[in-house]
PDB file of C-alpha atoms in Angstrom:
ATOM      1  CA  UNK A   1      43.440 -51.706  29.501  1.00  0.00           C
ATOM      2  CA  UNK A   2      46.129 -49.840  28.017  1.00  0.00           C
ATOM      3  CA  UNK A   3      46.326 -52.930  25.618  1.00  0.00           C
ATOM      4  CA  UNK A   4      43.101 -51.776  24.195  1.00  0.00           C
ATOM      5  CA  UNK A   5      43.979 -48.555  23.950  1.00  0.00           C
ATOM      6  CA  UNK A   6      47.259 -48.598  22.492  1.00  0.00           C
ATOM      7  CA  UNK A   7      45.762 -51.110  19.718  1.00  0.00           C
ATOM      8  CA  UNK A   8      42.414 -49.175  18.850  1.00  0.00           C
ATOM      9  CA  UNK A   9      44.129 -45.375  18.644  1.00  0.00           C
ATOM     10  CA  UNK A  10      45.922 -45.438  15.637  1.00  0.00           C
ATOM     11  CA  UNK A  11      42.628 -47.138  13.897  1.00  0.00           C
ATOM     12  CA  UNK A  12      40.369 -44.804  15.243  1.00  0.00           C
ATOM     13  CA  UNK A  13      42.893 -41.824  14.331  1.00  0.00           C
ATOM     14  CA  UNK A  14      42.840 -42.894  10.886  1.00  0.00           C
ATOM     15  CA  UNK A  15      39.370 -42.918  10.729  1.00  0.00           C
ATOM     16  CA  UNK A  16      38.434 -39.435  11.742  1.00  0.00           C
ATOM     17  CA  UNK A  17      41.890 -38.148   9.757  1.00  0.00           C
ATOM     18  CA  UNK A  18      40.293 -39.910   6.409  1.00  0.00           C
ATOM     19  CA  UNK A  19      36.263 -39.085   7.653  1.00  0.00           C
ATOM     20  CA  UNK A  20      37.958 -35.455   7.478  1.00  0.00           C
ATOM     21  CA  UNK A  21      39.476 -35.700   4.295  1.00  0.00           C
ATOM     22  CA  UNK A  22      36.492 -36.687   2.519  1.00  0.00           C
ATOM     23  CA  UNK A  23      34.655 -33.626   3.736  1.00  0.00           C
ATOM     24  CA  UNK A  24      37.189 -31.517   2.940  1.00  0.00           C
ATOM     25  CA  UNK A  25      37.478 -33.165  -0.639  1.00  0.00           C
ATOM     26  CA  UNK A  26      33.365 -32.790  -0.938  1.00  0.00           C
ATOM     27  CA  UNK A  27      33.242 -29.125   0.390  1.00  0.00           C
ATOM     28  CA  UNK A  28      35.694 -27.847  -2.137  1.00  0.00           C
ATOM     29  CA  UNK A  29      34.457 -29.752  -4.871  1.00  0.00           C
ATOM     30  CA  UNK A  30      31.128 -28.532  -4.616  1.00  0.00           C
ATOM     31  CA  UNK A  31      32.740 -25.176  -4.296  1.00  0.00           C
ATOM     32  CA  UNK A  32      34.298 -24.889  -7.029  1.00  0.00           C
ATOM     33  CA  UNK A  33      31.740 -27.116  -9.256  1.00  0.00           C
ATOM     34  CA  UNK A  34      28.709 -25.008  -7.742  1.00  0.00           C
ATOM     35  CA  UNK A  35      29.519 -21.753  -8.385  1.00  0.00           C
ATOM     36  CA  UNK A  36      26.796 -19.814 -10.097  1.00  0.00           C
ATOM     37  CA  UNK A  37      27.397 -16.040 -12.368  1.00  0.00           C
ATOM     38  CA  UNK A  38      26.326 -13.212 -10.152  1.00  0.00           C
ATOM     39  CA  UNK A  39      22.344 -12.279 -10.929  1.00  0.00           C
ATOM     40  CA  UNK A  40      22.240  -8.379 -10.603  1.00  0.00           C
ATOM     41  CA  UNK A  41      19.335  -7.266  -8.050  1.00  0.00           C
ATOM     42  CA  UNK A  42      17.156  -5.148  -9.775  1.00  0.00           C
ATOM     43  CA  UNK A  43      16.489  -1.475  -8.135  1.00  0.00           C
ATOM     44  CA  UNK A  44      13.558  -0.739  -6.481  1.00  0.00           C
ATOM     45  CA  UNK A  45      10.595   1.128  -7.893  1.00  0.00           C
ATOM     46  CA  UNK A  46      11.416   4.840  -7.939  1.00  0.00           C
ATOM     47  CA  UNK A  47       8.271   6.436  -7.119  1.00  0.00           C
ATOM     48  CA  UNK A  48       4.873   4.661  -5.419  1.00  0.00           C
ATOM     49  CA  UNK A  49       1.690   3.542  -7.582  1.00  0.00           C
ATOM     50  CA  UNK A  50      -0.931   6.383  -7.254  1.00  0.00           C
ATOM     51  CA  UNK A  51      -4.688   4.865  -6.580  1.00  0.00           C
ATOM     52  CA  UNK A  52      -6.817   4.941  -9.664  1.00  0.00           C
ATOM     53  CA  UNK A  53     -10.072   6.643  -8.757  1.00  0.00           C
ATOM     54  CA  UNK A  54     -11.776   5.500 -10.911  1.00  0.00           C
ATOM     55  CA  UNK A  55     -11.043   1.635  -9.976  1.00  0.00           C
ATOM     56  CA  UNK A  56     -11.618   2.876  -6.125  1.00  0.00           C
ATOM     57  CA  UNK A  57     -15.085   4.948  -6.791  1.00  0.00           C
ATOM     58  CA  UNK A  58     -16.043   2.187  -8.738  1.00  0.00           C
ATOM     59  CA  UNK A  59     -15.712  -0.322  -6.027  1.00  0.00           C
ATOM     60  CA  UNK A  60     -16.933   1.835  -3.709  1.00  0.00           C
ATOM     61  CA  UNK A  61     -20.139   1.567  -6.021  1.00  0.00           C
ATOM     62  CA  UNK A  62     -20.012   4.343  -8.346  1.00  0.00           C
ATOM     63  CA  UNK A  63     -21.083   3.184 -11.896  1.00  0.00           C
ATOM     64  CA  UNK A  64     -21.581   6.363 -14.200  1.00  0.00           C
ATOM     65  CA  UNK A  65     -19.117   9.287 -13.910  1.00  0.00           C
ATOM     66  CA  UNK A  66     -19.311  11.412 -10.982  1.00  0.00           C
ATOM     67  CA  UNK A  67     -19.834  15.054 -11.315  1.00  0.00           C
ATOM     68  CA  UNK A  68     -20.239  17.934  -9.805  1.00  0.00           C
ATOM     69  CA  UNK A  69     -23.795  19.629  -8.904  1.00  0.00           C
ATOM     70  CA  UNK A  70     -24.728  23.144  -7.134  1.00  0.00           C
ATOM     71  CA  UNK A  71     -26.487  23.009  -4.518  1.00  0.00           C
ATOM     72  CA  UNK A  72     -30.072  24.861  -5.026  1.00  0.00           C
ATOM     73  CA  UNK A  73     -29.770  27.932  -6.422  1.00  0.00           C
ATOM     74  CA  UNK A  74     -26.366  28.216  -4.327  1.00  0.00           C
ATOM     75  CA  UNK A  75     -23.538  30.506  -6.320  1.00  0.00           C
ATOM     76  CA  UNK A  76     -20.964  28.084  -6.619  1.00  0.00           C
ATOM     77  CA  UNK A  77     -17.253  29.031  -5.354  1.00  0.00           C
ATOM     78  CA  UNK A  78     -14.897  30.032  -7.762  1.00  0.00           C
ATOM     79  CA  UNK A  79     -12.795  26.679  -9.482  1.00  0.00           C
ATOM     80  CA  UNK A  80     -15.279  24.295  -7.859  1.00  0.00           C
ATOM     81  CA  UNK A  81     -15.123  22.491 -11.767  1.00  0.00           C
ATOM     82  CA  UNK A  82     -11.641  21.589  -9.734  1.00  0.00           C
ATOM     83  CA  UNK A  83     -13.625  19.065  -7.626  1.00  0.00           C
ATOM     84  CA  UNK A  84     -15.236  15.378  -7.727  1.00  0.00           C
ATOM     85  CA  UNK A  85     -16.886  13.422  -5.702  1.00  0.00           C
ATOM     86  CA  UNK A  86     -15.932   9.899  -6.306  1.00  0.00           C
ATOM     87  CA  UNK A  87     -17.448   8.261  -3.641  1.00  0.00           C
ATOM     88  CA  UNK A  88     -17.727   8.166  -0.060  1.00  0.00           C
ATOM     89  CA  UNK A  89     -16.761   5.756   2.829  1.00  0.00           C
ATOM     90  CA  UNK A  90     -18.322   5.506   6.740  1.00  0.00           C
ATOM     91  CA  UNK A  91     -19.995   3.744   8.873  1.00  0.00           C
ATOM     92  CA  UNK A  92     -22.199   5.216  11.680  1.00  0.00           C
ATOM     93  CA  UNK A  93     -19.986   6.691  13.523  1.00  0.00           C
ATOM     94  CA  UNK A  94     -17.723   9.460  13.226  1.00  0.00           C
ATOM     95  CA  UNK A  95     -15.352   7.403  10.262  1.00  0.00           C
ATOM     96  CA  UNK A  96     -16.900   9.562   7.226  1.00  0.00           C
ATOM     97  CA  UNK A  97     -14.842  10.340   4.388  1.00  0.00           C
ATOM     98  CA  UNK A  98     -15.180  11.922   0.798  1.00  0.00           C
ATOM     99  CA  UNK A  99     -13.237  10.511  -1.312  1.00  0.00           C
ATOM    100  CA  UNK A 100     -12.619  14.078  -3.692  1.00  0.00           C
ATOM    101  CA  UNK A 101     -10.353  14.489  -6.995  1.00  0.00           C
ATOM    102  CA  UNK A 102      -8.976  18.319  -7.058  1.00  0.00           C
ATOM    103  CA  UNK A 103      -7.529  19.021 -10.353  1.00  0.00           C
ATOM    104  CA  UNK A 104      -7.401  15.906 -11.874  1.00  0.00           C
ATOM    105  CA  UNK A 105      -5.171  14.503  -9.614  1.00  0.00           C
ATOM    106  CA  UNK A 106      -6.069  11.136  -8.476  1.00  0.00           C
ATOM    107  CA  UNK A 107      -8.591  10.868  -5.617  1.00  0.00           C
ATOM    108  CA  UNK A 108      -7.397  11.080  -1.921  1.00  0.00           C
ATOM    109  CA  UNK A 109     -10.049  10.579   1.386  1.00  0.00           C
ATOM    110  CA  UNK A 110     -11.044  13.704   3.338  1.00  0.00           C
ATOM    111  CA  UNK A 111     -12.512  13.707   6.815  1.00  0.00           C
ATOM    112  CA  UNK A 112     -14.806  16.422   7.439  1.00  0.00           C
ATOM    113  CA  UNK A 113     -13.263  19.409   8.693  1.00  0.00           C
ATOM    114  CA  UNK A 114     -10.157  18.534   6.581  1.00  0.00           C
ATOM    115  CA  UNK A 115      -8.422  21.265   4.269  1.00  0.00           C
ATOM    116  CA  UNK A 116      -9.766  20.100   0.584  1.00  0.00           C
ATOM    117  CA  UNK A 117      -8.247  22.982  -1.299  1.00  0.00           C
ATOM    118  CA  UNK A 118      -7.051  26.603  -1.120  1.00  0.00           C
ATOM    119  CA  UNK A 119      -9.411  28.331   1.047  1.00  0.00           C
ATOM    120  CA  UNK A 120     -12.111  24.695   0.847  1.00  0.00           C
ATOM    121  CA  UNK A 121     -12.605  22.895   3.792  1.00  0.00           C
ATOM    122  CA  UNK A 122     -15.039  19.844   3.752  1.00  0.00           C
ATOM    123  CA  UNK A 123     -18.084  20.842   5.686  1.00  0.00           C
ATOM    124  CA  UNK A 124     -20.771  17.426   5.520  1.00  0.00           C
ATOM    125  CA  UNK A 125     -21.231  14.115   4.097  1.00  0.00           C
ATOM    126  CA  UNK A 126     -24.665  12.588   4.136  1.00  0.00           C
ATOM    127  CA  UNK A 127     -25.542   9.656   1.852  1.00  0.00           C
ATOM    128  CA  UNK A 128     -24.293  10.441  -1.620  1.00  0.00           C
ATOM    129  CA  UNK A 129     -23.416  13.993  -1.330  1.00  0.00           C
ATOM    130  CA  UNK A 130     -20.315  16.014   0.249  1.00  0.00           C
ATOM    131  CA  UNK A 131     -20.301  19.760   0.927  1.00  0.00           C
ATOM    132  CA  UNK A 132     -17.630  21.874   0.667  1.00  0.00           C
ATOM    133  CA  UNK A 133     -17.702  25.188   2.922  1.00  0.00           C
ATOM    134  CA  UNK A 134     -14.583  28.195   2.614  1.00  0.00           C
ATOM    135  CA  UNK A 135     -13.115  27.940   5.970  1.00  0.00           C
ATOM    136  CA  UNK A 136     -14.042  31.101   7.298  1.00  0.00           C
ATOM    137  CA  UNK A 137     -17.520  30.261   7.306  1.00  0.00           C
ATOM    138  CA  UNK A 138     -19.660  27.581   8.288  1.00  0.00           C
ATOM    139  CA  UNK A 139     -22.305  27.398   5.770  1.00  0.00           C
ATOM    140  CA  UNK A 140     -21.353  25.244   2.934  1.00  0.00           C
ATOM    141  CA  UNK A 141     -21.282  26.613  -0.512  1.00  0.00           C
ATOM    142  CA  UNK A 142     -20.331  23.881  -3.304  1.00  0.00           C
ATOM    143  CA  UNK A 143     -22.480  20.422  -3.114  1.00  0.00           C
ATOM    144  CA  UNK A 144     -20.808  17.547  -4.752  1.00  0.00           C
ATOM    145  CA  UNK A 145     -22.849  14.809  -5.218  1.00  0.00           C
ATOM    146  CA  UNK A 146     -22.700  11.317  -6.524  1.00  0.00           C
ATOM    147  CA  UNK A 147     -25.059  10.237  -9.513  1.00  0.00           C
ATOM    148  CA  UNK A 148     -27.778   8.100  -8.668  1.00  0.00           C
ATOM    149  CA  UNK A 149     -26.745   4.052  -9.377  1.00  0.00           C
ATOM    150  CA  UNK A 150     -28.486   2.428 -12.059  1.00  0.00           C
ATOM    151  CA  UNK A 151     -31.274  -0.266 -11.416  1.00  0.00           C
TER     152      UNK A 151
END
């Protein structure tokens, strides 16, 4: 047995020794031959995308411009010009929102009860039409509605 051994050891060392090699060999050689120039990252985006409202009211299914109407006969609150309806989201439950532009600013989604501006709080939203109410009372005082679609 020792026979064997002593007659299959030095092959099987010189295998693995030159099995090594090779791989060594093919490891640096693709190091060196593989080496790419360094691609700088480029930074990420300062400041976030605001929502167009217009693209949102429209698929909401706005299709002329929204605007803002008094209710009847009701004194409208001072800077209500500030506000537009530009559509509004719900289902049957309580999930109603107005989706309201103040100042020009792109629109954001207010539930009711929700702080809309200085002093504005939004009071109702039934079908096409949102009504804002100051919130130290509860009758509402500015009616924003959304025009009627076209057939």
């Amino acid at each position: 047995m020792t026979s064997r051994l002593q007659r299959w050891a030095p092959a099987t060392t010189g295998v693995v020794l030159w099995l090594m090699a090779g791989l060594s060999a093919g490891y640096w050689g693709l190091q060196l031959l593989g080496r790419s120039p360094a691609v700088p990252v480029p930074p990420p985006a300062s400041a976030p995308v605001a929502p167009d409202g217009a693209l949102v009211a429209r698929a909401l299914g706005t299709l002329g411009a929204p605007a803002a109407v008094p209710d009847d006969g009701a004194p409208l609150a001072a800077g209500d010009a500030r506000h537009v309806l530009q559509g509004v989201v719900g289902d049957r439950g309580d999930g109603v929102a107005a989706l309201i532009a103040v100042a020009g600013r792109p629109a954001r989604p207010f539930r009711i009860g929700m702080a809309v501006d200085d002093g504005l709080v939004l009071h109702s939203v039934q079908g096409r039409t949102a009504r804002l109410a100051p919130s130290t009372r509860s009758a509402p005082t500015v009616e924003l509605r959304l025009p009627d679609p076209a057939p």
